[in-house]
CSV table of C-alpha atoms in Angstrom, one decimal:
chain,number,residue,atom,x,y,z
A,1,MET,CA,38.3,-5.1,-53.0
A,2,ILE,CA,37.3,-8.8,-53.6
A,3,SER,CA,39.2,-9.7,-50.4
A,4,GLY,CA,36.4,-8.1,-48.2
A,5,VAL,CA,33.7,-10.2,-49.9
A,6,LEU,CA,35.9,-14.0,-49.9
A,7,LEU,CA,36.6,-12.8,-46.0
A,8,SER,CA,33.0,-11.7,-45.1
A,9,ILE,CA,31.5,-15.5,-45.1
A,10,PRO,CA,34.2,-17.0,-43.0
A,11,LEU,CA,34.1,-13.9,-40.4
A,12,SER,CA,30.6,-14.1,-40.4
A,13,MET,CA,30.3,-17.7,-39.6
A,14,LEU,CA,33.4,-17.2,-37.0
A,15,SER,CA,31.7,-14.2,-35.1
A,16,SER,CA,28.5,-15.9,-34.8
A,17,SER,CA,29.4,-18.8,-33.2
A,18,VAL,CA,28.7,-19.1,-29.6
A,19,HIS,CA,31.6,-21.1,-28.7
A,20,LEU,CA,34.0,-18.4,-29.9
A,21,GLY,CA,31.8,-16.0,-28.6
A,22,GLN,CA,32.0,-17.4,-24.9
A,23,LEU,CA,35.8,-17.9,-25.3
A,24,ALA,CA,36.4,-13.8,-26.6
A,25,ARG,CA,34.3,-12.5,-23.7
A,26,ASN,CA,36.8,-14.9,-21.2
A,27,LEU,CA,39.2,-13.2,-22.2
A,28,GLY,CA,38.1,-10.0,-22.0
A,29,LEU,CA,37.3,-9.3,-25.8
A,30,PHE,CA,34.8,-7.4,-26.9
A,31,VAL,CA,33.3,-6.6,-23.6
A,32,THR,CA,32.4,-2.8,-22.8
A,33,PRO,CA,33.5,-1.2,-19.5
A,34,GLU,CA,30.1,-1.6,-18.0
A,35,GLU,CA,29.8,-5.2,-18.5
A,36,ARG,CA,33.5,-5.6,-16.6
A,37,GLN,CA,31.9,-3.5,-13.8
A,38,ARG,CA,28.1,-2.4,-13.2
A,39,PRO,CA,28.1,1.1,-13.5
A,40,GLU,CA,27.4,3.1,-9.4
A,41,VAL,CA,24.0,4.4,-10.6
A,42,LEU,CA,22.7,0.6,-11.4
A,43,LEU,CA,24.0,-0.4,-7.8
A,44,GLU,CA,22.2,2.4,-6.2
A,45,PHE,CA,19.2,1.0,-8.3
A,46,ASP,CA,19.6,-2.6,-7.6
A,47,LYS,CA,19.7,-1.2,-3.7
A,48,ALA,CA,16.8,0.7,-3.9
A,49,MET,CA,14.8,-2.3,-5.9
A,50,ALA,CA,16.0,-4.8,-3.2
A,51,GLU,CA,14.2,-2.5,-0.2
A,52,ILE,CA,10.9,-1.9,-1.7
A,53,PRO,CA,9.0,-5.1,0.0
A,54,SER,CA,7.0,-6.9,-3.5
A,55,GLN,CA,4.2,-8.6,-3.4
A,56,PRO,CA,2.1,-10.8,-6.3
A,57,VAL,CA,-0.9,-9.5,-7.7
A,58,ASP,CA,-3.5,-11.7,-7.6
A,59,ALA,CA,-7.1,-11.4,-9.7
A,60,ALA,CA,-8.9,-10.2,-6.6
A,61,ASP,CA,-6.0,-7.8,-5.9
A,62,ALA,CA,-6.9,-6.8,-9.6
A,63,LEU,CA,-10.3,-6.2,-8.5
A,64,ARG,CA,-10.5,-5.3,-5.0
A,65,ASN,CA,-6.7,-2.8,-5.3
A,66,PRO,CA,-7.4,0.6,-6.6
A,67,GLY,CA,-3.6,0.7,-7.3
A,68,ALA,CA,-3.7,-2.5,-9.2
A,69,GLN,CA,-6.7,-2.0,-10.7
A,70,ALA,CA,-5.9,1.3,-12.2
A,71,LEU,CA,-2.4,-0.2,-13.5
A,72,HIS,CA,-4.3,-3.6,-15.2
A,73,LEU,CA,-6.8,-0.7,-16.9
A,74,ALA,CA,-3.9,1.1,-18.2
A,75,LEU,CA,-2.2,-2.5,-19.9
A,76,LEU,CA,-5.3,-3.1,-21.4
A,77,PRO,CA,-5.7,-2.4,-25.1
A,78,PRO,CA,-8.3,0.1,-26.2
A,79,GLU,CA,-11.8,-2.3,-26.3
A,80,GLU,CA,-13.3,-2.9,-29.2
A,81,ILE,CA,-17.4,-2.4,-30.1
A,82,LEU,CA,-18.9,-5.6,-28.6
A,83,SER,CA,-22.0,-7.4,-29.8
A,84,ARG,CA,-24.9,-8.0,-28.1
A,85,ARG,CA,-23.7,-11.5,-27.5
A,86,GLN,CA,-20.7,-10.5,-26.3
A,87,GLN,CA,-22.0,-7.8,-23.8
A,88,ASN,CA,-24.6,-10.3,-22.5
A,89,TYR,CA,-21.4,-12.8,-21.8
A,90,ALA,CA,-19.3,-10.4,-20.2
A,91,GLN,CA,-22.2,-9.3,-17.9
A,92,GLY,CA,-23.0,-12.9,-16.8
A,93,LEU,CA,-19.8,-13.1,-16.3
A,94,MET,CA,-19.8,-10.4,-13.7
A,95,TYR,CA,-23.1,-11.6,-12.2
A,96,LYS,CA,-21.7,-15.0,-11.7
A,97,THR,CA,-18.2,-13.4,-9.9
A,98,MET,CA,-21.1,-11.2,-8.0
A,99,GLU,CA,-22.6,-14.7,-6.6
A,100,GLU,CA,-20.2,-17.1,-6.6
A,101,GLY,CA,-16.8,-15.2,-6.2
A,102,LEU,CA,-14.2,-15.2,-8.5
A,103,ALA,CA,-12.9,-18.9,-7.5
A,104,ALA,CA,-15.8,-19.8,-9.4
A,105,LEU,CA,-14.7,-18.7,-12.7
A,106,SER,CA,-12.9,-20.8,-14.9
A,107,VAL,CA,-9.3,-19.5,-16.4
A,108,ALA,CA,-10.9,-19.0,-19.9
A,109,GLU,CA,-13.4,-17.0,-18.2
A,110,GLN,CA,-11.3,-14.7,-15.8
A,111,ARG,CA,-8.8,-14.3,-18.7
A,112,GLU,CA,-12.4,-13.0,-20.8
A,113,LEU,CA,-13.5,-10.9,-17.7
A,114,PHE,CA,-10.2,-9.4,-17.2
A,115,SER,CA,-9.9,-8.4,-21.0
A,116,ARG,CA,-13.0,-5.9,-20.6
A,117,ALA,CA,-12.2,-2.3,-18.7
A,118,HIS,CA,-15.7,-1.6,-18.4
A,119,SER,CA,-16.5,-5.0,-16.3
A,120,LEU,CA,-13.6,-4.5,-14.3
A,121,ARG,CA,-14.5,-1.1,-13.0
A,122,GLU,CA,-17.9,-2.4,-13.0
A,123,LEU,CA,-17.0,-5.0,-10.0
A,124,HIS,CA,-14.8,-3.1,-8.6
A,125,ASP,CA,-17.6,-0.9,-7.6
A,126,TRP,CA,-19.3,-3.6,-6.9
A,127,ILE,CA,-16.8,-5.0,-4.5
A,128,TRP,CA,-16.7,-1.1,-2.8
A,129,SER,CA,-20.4,-0.7,-2.3
A,130,VAL,CA,-20.6,-4.0,-0.6
A,131,PRO,CA,-19.7,-4.7,3.4
A,132,GLU,CA,-17.0,-7.4,4.1
A,133,LYS,CA,-18.3,-10.6,5.9
């Protein structure tokens, strides 16, 4: 009974060693079958993912592209009730974006704008209502 308690400390120290862990992995100890050979379903998943063309989504896409905007809105936390000052600030950012473009906003201003679902929806509607130049 006491031997388990006495051996627990050195065994814990040995099993938490990165060097010994890498050595055990190289020897094939404590390795699951999935780590030795990737399962077929994951190989098929990798192949399917490689065939999907992907493009990075930037801030303009989140405003213009309905799919990107819907994804962004879905990932936002629920909006808290804004004070009048916060509402006016968000409205000012929207007007600045409408007049000068998204590039005119600082990173902090873009972060503030993109954290407000109402502002994003309003800008999205405005972008789609204005004819392209």
